[in-house]
Coordinates of C-alpha atoms in Angstrom, one line a residue:
M1 CA 0.0 0.2 -0.3
S2 CA 2.6 2.6 0.6
S3 CA 4.6 2.0 -2.4
Q4 CA 0.8 2.6 -4.0
V5 CA 0.7 5.6 -2.1
A6 CA 4.2 7.1 -3.3
A7 CA 3.3 6.2 -6.6
T8 CA 0.3 8.8 -6.3
T9 CA 2.1 11.0 -4.4
A10 CA 5.0 11.2 -7.7
D11 CA 2.5 11.5 -10.1
R12 CA 0.7 14.9 -8.6
T13 CA 4.1 16.5 -8.3
P14 CA 3.0 19.0 -11.9
P15 CA 5.9 20.0 -14.3
S16 CA 5.1 23.9 -13.5
H17 CA 2.0 25.4 -16.2
T18 CA 0.8 28.9 -16.1
N19 CA -3.0 28.0 -16.1
Q20 CA -5.3 24.8 -16.2
F21 CA -5.7 24.9 -20.1
A22 CA -1.6 23.5 -20.2
L23 CA -3.5 20.7 -17.9
L24 CA -4.3 19.4 -21.2
A25 CA -0.9 18.4 -22.1
Q26 CA -0.2 16.3 -19.6
R27 CA -0.6 12.8 -19.6
R28 CA -1.9 13.0 -15.9
F29 CA -5.2 15.0 -17.4
G30 CA -5.1 15.1 -21.0
P31 CA -6.4 11.7 -21.8
F32 CA -8.9 11.8 -19.2
F33 CA -10.1 15.0 -19.7
W34 CA -11.4 14.1 -23.5
V35 CA -12.0 10.8 -22.3
Q36 CA -15.1 12.2 -19.6
F37 CA -15.8 14.7 -22.5
L38 CA -16.2 12.1 -25.0
G39 CA -18.1 10.2 -23.0
A40 CA -21.0 13.0 -21.9
G41 CA -20.7 13.9 -25.9
N42 CA -22.4 10.6 -26.7
D43 CA -24.8 10.0 -23.6
N44 CA -26.6 13.4 -25.6
V45 CA -26.6 12.3 -29.1
F46 CA -28.1 9.3 -27.9
K47 CA -30.5 10.2 -25.8
F48 CA -31.6 13.8 -28.0
A49 CA -31.7 11.5 -31.1
F50 CA -33.6 9.0 -29.2
T51 CA -35.7 11.6 -27.5
V52 CA -36.2 13.2 -31.5
L53 CA -37.1 9.8 -33.2
V54 CA -40.2 9.0 -31.1
T55 CA -41.4 12.3 -30.9
Y56 CA -41.3 13.6 -34.7
Q57 CA -40.7 9.7 -36.4
V58 CA -41.7 6.7 -34.7
Q59 CA -45.1 7.2 -33.8
L60 CA -45.9 4.7 -30.6
Q61 CA -49.6 4.6 -28.5
W62 CA -47.7 3.6 -25.3
L63 CA -45.3 5.8 -25.9
P64 CA -47.1 9.0 -26.9
P65 CA -44.7 12.3 -27.9
A66 CA -45.5 14.2 -24.9
L67 CA -44.3 11.9 -22.3
A68 CA -41.4 10.3 -24.9
G69 CA -38.8 13.1 -23.0
L70 CA -40.5 12.5 -19.5
V71 CA -39.5 8.4 -20.1
I72 CA -35.9 8.9 -21.3
G73 CA -34.9 11.4 -19.1
A74 CA -36.4 8.9 -15.9
L75 CA -34.9 5.5 -17.2
F76 CA -31.4 7.4 -17.4
I77 CA -31.4 8.8 -14.3
L78 CA -32.9 5.3 -12.2
P79 CA -29.5 3.7 -12.2
F80 CA -27.7 6.5 -10.3
L81 CA -30.6 6.1 -7.6
L82 CA -29.7 2.4 -7.9
F83 CA -26.2 1.9 -8.6
S84 CA -24.5 4.9 -7.3
A85 CA -23.3 3.1 -3.9
T86 CA -22.3 -0.5 -5.8
S87 CA -19.9 2.0 -8.4
G88 CA -18.6 4.3 -5.1
Q89 CA -17.4 1.0 -3.9
L90 CA -15.8 0.2 -6.7
A91 CA -13.9 2.9 -7.4
D92 CA -12.1 2.7 -4.3
K93 CA -11.4 -0.6 -4.5
Y94 CA -9.6 -1.2 -7.8
P95 CA -7.4 1.1 -10.1
K96 CA -9.1 4.1 -11.6
E97 CA -7.6 3.5 -15.1
V98 CA -8.8 -0.4 -15.1
L99 CA -13.0 1.3 -14.2
I100 CA -12.0 3.7 -16.8
R101 CA -11.3 1.0 -20.0
F102 CA -13.9 -1.4 -18.6
V103 CA -16.2 1.4 -18.8
K104 CA -15.1 2.2 -22.4
N105 CA -15.0 -1.3 -22.9
L106 CA -18.8 -1.5 -22.0
E107 CA -19.7 2.1 -23.8
I108 CA -19.0 0.5 -27.0
A109 CA -21.0 -2.6 -26.2
I110 CA -23.8 -0.6 -25.4
M111 CA -23.3 1.5 -28.6
L112 CA -23.3 -1.9 -30.7
L113 CA -26.9 -2.6 -29.2
A114 CA -28.3 1.2 -29.5
G115 CA -26.8 1.2 -32.8
W116 CA -28.8 -2.0 -34.2
G117 CA -31.8 -0.4 -32.4
F118 CA -31.1 2.4 -34.3
V119 CA -31.8 1.0 -37.7
Q120 CA -33.7 -1.0 -36.9
Q121 CA -36.2 1.5 -35.0
N122 CA -36.5 -1.2 -32.2
V123 CA -38.2 1.3 -29.4
P124 CA -37.5 -1.0 -26.3
V125 CA -34.0 -2.3 -27.1
L126 CA -33.1 1.7 -27.2
L127 CA -34.7 2.4 -23.8
M128 CA -32.8 -0.7 -22.3
C129 CA -29.8 1.3 -24.2
V130 CA -31.4 4.4 -22.5
F131 CA -31.3 2.6 -18.5
L132 CA -27.5 1.0 -19.6
M133 CA -26.2 4.1 -20.9
G134 CA -27.1 5.5 -17.2
A135 CA -25.4 2.2 -15.3
H136 CA -22.3 3.5 -18.0
S137 CA -22.6 7.1 -16.2
T138 CA -23.4 6.2 -13.1
L139 CA -19.7 3.3 -12.9
F140 CA -18.0 6.5 -14.3
G141 CA -18.8 9.0 -11.8
P142 CA -17.3 8.3 -8.5
V143 CA -14.1 7.3 -10.8
K144 CA -14.6 11.2 -12.6
F145 CA -13.9 12.8 -9.5
A146 CA -12.3 10.5 -7.1
Y147 CA -8.9 10.5 -10.3
L148 CA -8.7 14.1 -10.0
P149 CA -7.2 14.5 -6.1
Q150 CA -5.2 11.4 -7.0
H151 CA -3.2 13.1 -10.0
L152 CA -3.5 17.3 -9.3
T153 CA -2.5 19.1 -6.4
E154 CA -4.4 21.3 -4.0
R155 CA -3.6 24.4 -6.5
E156 CA -4.8 22.9 -9.7
L157 CA -7.5 21.0 -8.1
T158 CA -10.1 24.0 -8.5
G159 CA -8.6 24.7 -12.2
G160 CA -9.1 20.6 -13.0
N161 CA -12.2 20.8 -11.7
G162 CA -13.6 24.1 -13.2
M163 CA -12.0 22.2 -16.9
V164 CA -14.2 19.2 -16.0
E165 CA -17.4 20.9 -15.3
M166 CA -17.0 22.9 -18.3
G167 CA -16.0 20.1 -20.7
T168 CA -19.1 18.4 -19.3
F169 CA -21.4 21.1 -20.1
V170 CA -20.3 22.1 -23.9
A171 CA -19.9 18.4 -24.6
I172 CA -23.6 18.3 -23.4
L173 CA -24.6 20.9 -25.5
L174 CA -22.4 19.6 -29.1
G175 CA -24.0 16.5 -28.0
N176 CA -27.6 17.5 -28.4
V177 CA -26.8 19.6 -31.3
A178 CA -25.1 16.9 -33.0
G179 CA -27.7 14.3 -32.1
G180 CA -30.9 16.8 -33.4
L181 CA -28.5 17.4 -36.8
L182 CA -27.9 13.4 -37.7
I183 CA -31.5 11.8 -36.7
A184 CA -32.9 14.5 -39.0
L185 CA -31.3 13.3 -42.1
P186 CA -33.8 11.9 -44.4
L187 CA -33.6 8.1 -45.0
V188 CA -29.8 7.9 -43.7
G189 CA -30.7 10.0 -40.2
P190 CA -30.8 6.7 -37.6
A191 CA -27.7 5.0 -39.5
Y192 CA -25.9 7.8 -38.9
V193 CA -27.0 8.6 -35.5
A194 CA -25.6 4.9 -35.1
A195 CA -22.4 5.4 -36.8
A196 CA -21.6 8.7 -34.5
C197 CA -22.4 6.9 -31.0
L198 CA -20.6 3.5 -31.7
G199 CA -17.5 5.9 -32.9
L200 CA -17.2 8.3 -29.8
A201 CA -17.0 5.2 -28.1
V202 CA -14.3 3.9 -29.6
L203 CA -12.6 6.9 -29.3
G204 CA -13.0 7.4 -26.1
R205 CA -11.6 4.0 -25.7
V206 CA -8.8 4.6 -27.3
L207 CA -7.9 7.6 -25.6
A208 CA -8.6 5.5 -22.1
Q209 CA -5.5 3.3 -22.6
A210 CA -3.1 6.5 -22.0
V211 CA -5.1 7.5 -18.9
P212 CA -2.1 6.6 -16.0
V213 CA -1.7 4.4 -13.4
S214 CA -4.3 5.4 -10.5
P215 CA -3.7 2.8 -7.9
A216 CA -7.2 1.8 -5.3
T217 CA -7.5 3.6 -2.6
D218 CA -8.4 0.8 -0.7
P219 CA -8.5 -2.7 -2.2
A220 CA -9.1 -4.6 1.1
L221 CA -12.7 -3.3 0.5
Q222 CA -15.1 -5.8 1.0
I223 CA -18.1 -5.0 -2.0
N224 CA -21.6 -4.9 -0.2
W225 CA -23.7 -5.6 -2.8
N226 CA -26.9 -4.9 -2.1
P227 CA -27.7 -1.5 -3.4
F228 CA -30.3 0.1 -0.6
T229 CA -27.8 -0.7 2.8
E230 CA -24.9 0.5 0.8
T231 CA -26.7 3.6 -0.3
W232 CA -27.4 4.2 3.2
R233 CA -24.2 3.4 4.8
N234 CA -22.3 6.1 2.0
L235 CA -24.8 8.5 2.8
K236 CA -23.4 8.1 7.2
L237 CA -20.0 8.0 5.9
A238 CA -20.8 11.6 4.0
H239 CA -22.6 12.9 7.5
A240 CA -19.6 11.9 9.3
N241 CA -18.1 14.8 7.9
V242 CA -20.2 17.7 8.4
V243 CA -18.7 20.0 6.1
V244 CA -18.5 17.7 3.2
F245 CA -22.0 16.6 3.6
R246 CA -23.4 19.5 3.9
S247 CA -21.5 20.6 0.8
L248 CA -23.1 17.6 -1.1
L249 CA -26.0 18.8 -0.2
G250 CA -25.2 22.4 -1.6
I251 CA -24.0 20.4 -5.1
S252 CA -27.4 18.5 -5.0
W253 CA -29.2 22.2 -4.6
M254 CA -27.3 23.3 -7.7
W255 CA -28.5 20.0 -9.9
F256 CA -32.2 21.3 -8.4
F257 CA -31.6 24.7 -9.1
G258 CA -30.5 23.7 -12.5
A259 CA -33.0 21.5 -13.7
V260 CA -35.8 23.6 -13.1
F261 CA -34.5 26.1 -16.0
L262 CA -33.0 23.0 -18.5
A263 CA -36.3 21.1 -18.3
N264 CA -38.6 24.4 -18.6
F265 CA -36.0 25.9 -21.5
P266 CA -39.2 24.7 -24.2
A267 CA -41.9 25.9 -22.5
F268 CA -40.4 29.0 -22.0
A269 CA -39.5 30.0 -25.5
R270 CA -42.7 29.1 -26.3
D271 CA -44.9 30.6 -24.2
V272 CA -43.1 33.3 -23.0
L273 CA -40.8 34.3 -25.1
H274 CA -43.3 33.2 -28.1
G275 CA -39.9 31.9 -29.7
N276 CA -39.5 29.2 -32.0
E277 CA -37.4 25.9 -31.5
Q278 CA -34.8 27.5 -32.3
V279 CA -35.1 30.3 -29.1
A280 CA -35.2 27.3 -27.0
S281 CA -32.2 25.9 -28.4
L282 CA -30.6 29.2 -27.6
L283 CA -31.5 29.1 -24.7
L284 CA -29.9 25.9 -23.4
V285 CA -26.8 27.4 -25.5
V286 CA -26.7 30.2 -23.6
F287 CA -26.9 28.7 -20.5
S288 CA -24.3 25.9 -20.7
I289 CA -21.8 28.3 -21.9
G290 CA -22.8 30.6 -19.5
I291 CA -21.8 27.0 -16.6
G292 CA -18.7 26.5 -18.1
A293 CA -17.5 30.1 -18.4
G294 CA -18.4 30.2 -14.7
A295 CA -16.2 26.9 -14.0
L296 CA -13.2 28.4 -16.0
M297 CA -13.4 31.5 -14.1
C298 CA -12.6 29.6 -10.8
E299 CA -8.9 29.3 -11.3
V300 CA -8.5 33.1 -11.8
L301 CA -11.0 34.4 -8.9
S302 CA -9.6 31.6 -6.4
R303 CA -5.6 32.3 -7.0
R304 CA -5.2 28.7 -8.0
H305 CA -6.2 27.4 -4.6
V306 CA -9.9 25.4 -3.2
E307 CA -11.4 28.6 -2.7
I308 CA -14.9 28.2 -0.7
G309 CA -15.6 31.6 -0.1
L310 CA -16.2 32.0 -3.9
V311 CA -19.5 29.6 -2.9
P312 CA -21.5 32.7 -1.3
L313 CA -20.7 34.8 -3.9
G314 CA -22.0 32.2 -6.5
A315 CA -25.3 31.8 -5.1
F316 CA -26.1 35.5 -4.5
G317 CA -25.8 35.4 -8.5
M318 CA -27.7 32.8 -9.2
T319 CA -30.6 35.0 -6.8
V320 CA -29.9 38.1 -8.6
F321 CA -30.5 37.2 -11.6
S322 CA -32.5 34.6 -11.1
V323 CA -35.4 37.0 -9.7
D324 CA -34.2 39.8 -12.7
L325 CA -34.9 37.2 -15.8
Y326 CA -38.4 37.3 -14.1
F327 CA -39.4 41.2 -13.9
A328 CA -37.0 41.0 -17.4
S329 CA -40.0 38.4 -19.2
R330 CA -43.0 40.4 -17.1
G331 CA -42.3 43.4 -18.9
L332 CA -43.0 41.3 -22.3
P333 CA -46.3 41.2 -24.3
P334 CA -48.4 38.2 -23.0
T335 CA -49.1 37.2 -27.1
G336 CA -47.4 38.0 -30.1
P337 CA -46.2 36.9 -33.2
A338 CA -43.3 33.7 -33.0
F339 CA -40.3 35.0 -33.5
T340 CA -37.2 33.1 -35.2
L341 CA -33.9 33.4 -34.5
G342 CA -33.1 36.2 -36.0
S343 CA -36.1 38.2 -35.4
F344 CA -36.2 37.4 -31.6
L345 CA -32.5 38.5 -31.2
A346 CA -33.4 41.8 -33.3
Q347 CA -35.9 42.8 -29.7
A348 CA -33.7 44.5 -27.5
A349 CA -35.2 43.8 -24.4
H350 CA -34.6 40.2 -25.2
W351 CA -31.2 40.7 -25.2
R352 CA -31.4 41.3 -20.7
I353 CA -33.4 38.1 -21.1
L354 CA -30.0 36.6 -22.6
A355 CA -28.1 38.3 -20.1
D356 CA -29.8 37.5 -17.3
L357 CA -29.6 33.8 -18.4
A358 CA -25.9 34.0 -18.6
L359 CA -25.3 35.6 -15.5
L360 CA -27.1 33.4 -13.6
S361 CA -25.8 30.6 -15.2
L362 CA -22.0 31.4 -15.3
F363 CA -22.9 31.8 -11.2
A364 CA -23.7 28.7 -11.1
G365 CA -20.5 27.6 -12.1
I366 CA -18.8 29.7 -9.8
Y367 CA -20.7 28.0 -7.0
S368 CA -20.6 24.7 -7.5
V369 CA -16.2 24.3 -9.1
P370 CA -15.5 25.1 -5.2
M371 CA -18.0 22.4 -3.7
Y372 CA -16.6 19.6 -5.8
A373 CA -13.0 20.6 -4.8
L374 CA -13.5 21.0 -1.5
I375 CA -15.8 17.8 -1.5
Q376 CA -12.3 15.9 -3.1
M377 CA -10.2 17.5 -0.8
R378 CA -11.4 16.9 2.4
S379 CA -12.5 13.6 2.1
Q380 CA -10.5 10.6 3.4
P381 CA -8.4 9.2 0.1
T382 CA -10.0 5.8 1.3
H383 CA -13.1 6.4 0.6
R384 CA -13.6 9.4 -1.5
A385 CA -15.1 7.7 -4.2
R386 CA -18.3 6.6 -1.7
I387 CA -18.5 10.1 -0.9
I388 CA -18.6 11.5 -4.5
A389 CA -21.6 8.3 -4.6
A390 CA -23.4 9.4 -2.4
N391 CA -23.3 13.2 -4.1
N392 CA -24.6 11.5 -7.0
I393 CA -27.5 10.0 -5.2
L394 CA -28.4 13.2 -3.4
N395 CA -28.3 15.0 -6.9
A396 CA -30.6 12.5 -8.3
L397 CA -32.9 13.1 -5.6
F398 CA -32.9 16.3 -6.0
M399 CA -33.5 16.3 -9.7
I400 CA -36.7 14.1 -9.3
A401 CA -37.7 16.2 -6.5
S402 CA -36.7 19.9 -8.7
S403 CA -39.3 17.6 -11.3
L404 CA -42.1 17.2 -9.4
L405 CA -42.0 20.4 -7.0
A406 CA -41.6 22.1 -10.8
G407 CA -44.8 20.0 -11.8
A408 CA -47.1 21.4 -8.4
L409 CA -46.4 24.5 -8.9
L410 CA -47.0 25.0 -12.3
G411 CA -50.1 23.2 -11.6
A412 CA -51.4 24.9 -9.5
G413 CA -51.1 28.5 -11.4
F414 CA -47.7 29.7 -11.7
S415 CA -46.5 31.0 -14.5
I416 CA -42.7 29.7 -15.6
S417 CA -41.9 33.5 -15.5
E418 CA -42.8 32.9 -11.6
L419 CA -41.8 29.4 -11.0
F420 CA -38.1 31.2 -12.1
L421 CA -38.5 33.9 -9.5
F422 CA -39.9 31.2 -6.8
I423 CA -36.8 29.5 -7.5
G424 CA -34.5 32.3 -7.4
I425 CA -35.9 33.2 -3.9
A426 CA -35.9 30.2 -2.9
N427 CA -32.0 29.6 -3.9
A428 CA -31.2 32.4 -1.1
V429 CA -33.0 31.2 1.7
V430 CA -31.3 27.5 1.1
A431 CA -28.1 29.3 0.4
F432 CA -28.3 31.1 4.1
Y433 CA -29.2 28.3 5.6
I434 CA -26.6 26.3 4.1
F435 CA -23.6 29.1 5.5
M436 CA -25.2 29.4 8.6
L437 CA -25.2 25.5 9.1
V438 CA -21.0 25.7 7.8
P439 CA -19.9 29.3 8.7
E440 CA -16.4 28.2 6.7
Y441 CA -18.5 29.4 3.1
L442 CA -19.1 32.9 4.5
L443 CA -15.6 33.6 6.7
R444 CA -13.8 32.5 3.6
F445 CA -16.4 34.7 1.4
V446 CA -15.3 37.7 3.9
A447 CA -11.7 37.0 3.9
W448 CA -12.1 36.5 -0.2
L449 CA -13.5 40.4 0.0
A450 CA -11.0 41.4 2.3
S451 CA -8.4 40.7 0.5
R452 CA -9.7 41.6 -3.0
L453 CA -11.9 44.5 -2.7
V454 CA -10.3 46.5 0.7
Y455 CA -6.6 45.4 -0.3
R456 CA -4.2 44.5 -3.0
F457 CA -3.3 41.4 -1.2
R458 CA -0.3 39.6 -2.5
V459 CA 0.9 35.9 -1.1
Q460 CA 4.8 34.8 -1.7
G461 CA 5.0 31.5 -0.2
D462 CA 2.0 29.9 -0.1
L463 CA 3.1 26.8 -0.9
H464 CA 4.8 26.3 2.5
I465 CA 1.0 26.4 4.2
P466 CA 1.0 22.5 4.6
T467 CA -2.5 21.4 2.9
E468 CA -2.2 18.2 5.6
G469 CA -1.5 17.7 8.8
A470 CA -1.3 19.6 12.3
A471 CA 0.9 22.9 11.6
V472 CA 1.2 26.4 14.1
L473 CA 1.0 29.4 11.7
A474 CA 3.2 31.8 13.8
C475 CA 2.5 35.6 12.6
N476 CA 3.4 38.7 12.9
H477 CA 0.8 41.1 14.8
V478 CA -0.2 44.5 12.8
S479 CA -3.7 44.9 12.3
Y480 CA -7.4 44.1 13.6
V481 CA -7.7 42.4 10.3
D482 CA -4.8 40.2 11.1
A483 CA -6.5 36.8 11.2
V484 CA -9.3 37.5 7.6
L485 CA -5.9 37.8 5.1
L486 CA -4.7 34.6 7.2
M487 CA -8.0 32.9 5.8
A488 CA -7.2 34.0 2.5
A489 CA -4.2 32.8 2.4
S490 CA -4.8 29.2 3.5
P491 CA -6.6 26.7 1.5
R492 CA -7.6 25.5 4.5
P493 CA -9.5 26.5 8.2
I494 CA -7.4 28.1 10.8
R495 CA -8.1 28.2 14.5
F496 CA -6.8 31.6 15.9
L497 CA -5.7 31.8 19.6
M498 CA -6.9 35.9 19.7
D499 CA -6.2 38.3 22.6
H500 CA -9.6 38.2 24.4
R501 CA -10.3 41.6 23.9
I502 CA -10.5 42.0 20.2
F503 CA -13.7 39.8 20.7
K504 CA -15.5 43.4 21.7
V505 CA -15.0 44.6 18.3
P506 CA -18.6 45.7 16.6
V507 CA -18.3 43.0 13.5
L508 CA -15.0 41.9 14.4
G509 CA -15.6 39.7 16.8
W510 CA -18.6 38.6 15.7
L511 CA -16.5 37.2 13.1
F512 CA -13.7 35.6 14.8
R513 CA -16.4 34.2 17.3
L514 CA -18.1 32.3 13.9
A515 CA -14.1 31.4 13.4
K516 CA -14.4 29.6 16.5
A517 CA -11.7 31.6 17.5
I518 CA -10.3 31.1 20.7
P519 CA -10.0 33.7 23.4
V520 CA -7.4 34.0 25.8
A521 CA -6.8 36.0 28.3
P522 CA -3.5 36.9 30.7
Q523 CA -3.2 34.2 33.1
K524 CA -2.8 36.5 36.6
D525 CA -6.9 37.9 35.3
D526 CA -8.0 34.5 34.8
A527 CA -6.0 31.3 34.8
A528 CA -8.9 28.9 34.5
A529 CA -9.5 30.7 30.8
Y530 CA -5.8 30.8 30.4
E531 CA -5.6 27.0 30.5
A532 CA -9.0 26.5 28.9
A533 CA -7.4 28.0 25.6
F534 CA -4.7 26.4 25.8
E535 CA -6.3 22.7 26.1
A536 CA -8.2 24.0 23.3
A537 CA -5.2 24.7 20.8
A538 CA -3.8 21.5 21.8
Q539 CA -6.9 19.9 20.7
V540 CA -6.8 21.7 17.5
L541 CA -3.0 19.8 17.1
R542 CA -4.5 16.5 18.1
E543 CA -6.8 16.6 15.3
G544 CA -4.0 17.2 12.4
D545 CA -5.6 21.0 11.8
L546 CA -3.8 24.2 11.8
L547 CA -3.6 26.8 14.9
G548 CA -2.8 30.4 14.1
I549 CA -0.6 32.2 16.6
F550 CA 0.2 35.9 16.6
P551 CA 2.9 35.4 19.1
E552 CA 3.5 39.1 20.2
G553 CA 0.1 39.0 22.3
G554 CA -1.2 41.6 21.2
I555 CA -1.1 44.3 17.8
T556 CA 2.0 46.2 17.4
Q557 CA 1.3 49.6 18.8
N558 CA 4.5 51.0 16.4
G559 CA 4.7 48.7 13.5
E560 CA 7.7 47.4 14.9
L561 CA 7.6 43.6 15.2
Q562 CA 7.5 43.0 19.4
P563 CA 9.1 40.4 21.8
F564 CA 7.3 37.3 21.6
K565 CA 6.0 35.5 24.5
G566 CA 5.7 32.2 25.6
G567 CA 2.6 30.5 24.9
I568 CA 3.6 29.7 21.3
A569 CA 6.5 27.2 23.1
K570 CA 3.7 25.8 25.8
I571 CA 1.7 24.7 23.0
L572 CA 4.3 23.1 21.0
S573 CA 6.1 21.8 24.3
R574 CA 3.0 20.0 25.0
A575 CA 2.5 18.5 21.4
Q576 CA 5.5 16.9 21.6
Q577 CA 4.7 15.6 24.9
E578 CA 2.1 14.0 23.7
G579 CA 3.5 12.9 20.2
V580 CA 1.5 15.7 18.4
S581 CA 4.0 15.9 15.3
V582 CA 3.7 19.3 14.3
A583 CA 5.1 22.0 11.6
V584 CA 5.6 25.4 12.2
V585 CA 5.5 28.0 9.7
P586 CA 6.8 31.2 9.4
M587 CA 5.4 33.9 8.2
A588 CA 4.9 38.0 8.5
L589 CA 2.4 40.1 6.5
T590 CA 3.7 43.7 5.3
N591 CA 2.5 47.1 4.2
L592 CA -0.4 46.7 6.5
W593 CA 0.7 49.4 9.4
G594 CA -1.0 52.7 8.6
S595 CA -3.7 51.0 7.3
Y596 CA -7.5 51.8 8.7
F597 CA -7.2 48.7 10.8
S598 CA -4.1 49.6 12.9
R599 CA -3.1 51.7 15.1
V600 CA -1.5 53.8 13.4
E601 CA -3.8 57.2 14.9
V602 CA -3.4 58.6 18.3
R603 CA -6.1 59.8 20.4
N604 CA -5.9 61.1 23.7
G605 CA -2.5 59.9 23.6
D606 CA -3.9 56.4 23.1
R607 CA -2.9 54.6 19.7
V608 CA -6.1 53.1 17.9
A609 CA -7.4 52.1 14.9
M610 CA -10.5 52.5 12.6
V611 CA -10.8 56.0 12.7
R612 CA -10.1 57.3 9.3
P613 CA -11.2 54.7 6.6
F614 CA -9.8 56.3 3.6
R615 CA -5.9 57.5 4.9
R616 CA -4.5 54.8 2.6
G617 CA -7.2 55.5 -0.2
V618 CA -8.8 52.2 -1.2
F619 CA -7.8 49.2 -2.6
S620 CA -3.8 50.0 -0.6
R621 CA -1.2 47.3 -1.6
V622 CA -0.6 44.6 1.7
G623 CA 1.1 41.1 1.1
L624 CA 1.8 38.1 3.0
N625 CA 5.7 36.7 3.0
V626 CA 5.3 32.6 4.4
G627 CA 8.8 31.0 5.3
Q628 CA 9.3 27.3 5.2
A629 CA 7.8 25.1 8.0
I630 CA 10.1 24.1 10.5
A631 CA 9.5 21.1 13.0
A632 CA 8.6 22.0 16.0
K633 CA 11.9 19.9 18.1
S634 CA 13.9 22.9 16.2
V635 CA 11.9 26.1 17.0
T636 CA 13.3 28.7 20.0
L637 CA 11.2 31.9 20.4
E638 CA 14.2 34.1 19.5
G639 CA 14.9 31.8 16.6
L640 CA 11.2 31.8 15.8
R641 CA 11.5 35.8 16.2
E642 CA 13.9 36.4 13.4
Q643 CA 12.7 34.2 11.0
V644 CA 9.0 36.0 10.7
A645 CA 11.5 39.1 10.9
G646 CA 13.3 38.8 8.3
L647 CA 10.4 37.8 6.1
A648 CA 8.6 41.4 7.7
R649 CA 11.6 43.0 5.5

């Protein structure tokens, strides 16, 4: 097992690259990306061509056109409910490159059968193939998302997920377009669809051969073939990590939200926008491009870290533009001539509709990618695929619930525009609920805003901040927002040991309590609280988390580095006595003295902060320099202070 882990770790050590697109040229990502892209495209070529076939070309009494799309969609989703739990186990037990090649072999076999079904126009066989392709996608889902953290570093995970998300939606879009065009060809349409589906499956299998070795993470796992008991076990497994489980719910909500729009585009185009089929297709194109653009933007917005502070930003945009879509569509005439694509685009009012749709989907992409990356990073590697399988199960359940709720609301007399308004408001309520349950999202959002909108924040040496394991982050203390800026620089949550007086500062005190910062008072003032604080700090390190400390014991009064107090030495000594391996990371904030939140002003002889908001203008430049981690046993107070002083220069 150790050799497997070593191999995987070596494979995740990347050559330097400038952005997420450079990953396509690397074997650890490129073949995998194109395999999943072709698979998603083939799914949609097949499904859409089949839907058009039974809607327009083959008239069946037992499958009326009005139900065809619903039946095909239900058959495709059903395997996610039945087999996701088993698929997650297989993805943890077996090497992922082996499973990928097996899945592509299975796809070829299904497409051979589907090709015969298209040529013969045998609808029962094609319905069976829909179910089989759903099972094929169910098997591939946990492999796909568990593969990425095995081959990408923390700094690449957001970009890699953004590429996969973008690729998936582009493949869905191209697959729908290709399937519709091919099946519409007179006489030869079904044969061309059969050939295209088989060709895509074979090409995917060829590329799968280049996917690198991806060792099993839990080869000793005993498979439980009962899908019902294993589904429940997977959900309990996911629930054990509260942040991960709530993130699963957040992603599932995004699919709930998106499904409402995707399912109602045809009716929205026809009944509200008075457009033809081309207008409905345009809405799908705009939505898909928006999702892909938002997914790709995440790497830039997050500065190549897993930045869950983007999730509240995404949720805010989803609500704002869903609500505005209602007001934009409400202003349209209730009746009118049917618009072609050209005449639809010629109306200025319709551009607001398209802008709302593009932006709400863009923010949905920004919302979802950090959540996927967080789940991959925070899930235990040995059962990561089973956690992702639980996510697939929840996604399927939420999409079914979305269809039922949308149908109920429309049946109760809601217009489609009112349905979009309802889902936009519901998104705000759900997002607020999730962010209150998991304050880390909100905290990271505040840190993200502070580091990008209040300051121009530049971090050097952030690779030295450990992505796993216990560590103490020791930093100079220059202002009231030091902890917020450290949060923005770290890929992981930080528990801070902080002077109890800072909790009395308006807004910041609430923020630090939300972050579960540990208040510490001088021993002479409150000996019990003093000891409780150090016990809480020790517990943070026992749990393998990051502990943030400002060893000066208070905010500097003159901008200079003050002597270090003995608290950090006490914490490190206790960790060594308990056998806890701890790294100490020296860091220094620069150019922050003199800003609004530092004690640069003098009032009545005292140094005070927060009295001149724009004393240095807006977007003032500040920085954080991070030094190499030091083993706890090698740390001395004076030596650590010299390290921090050197970084502050």
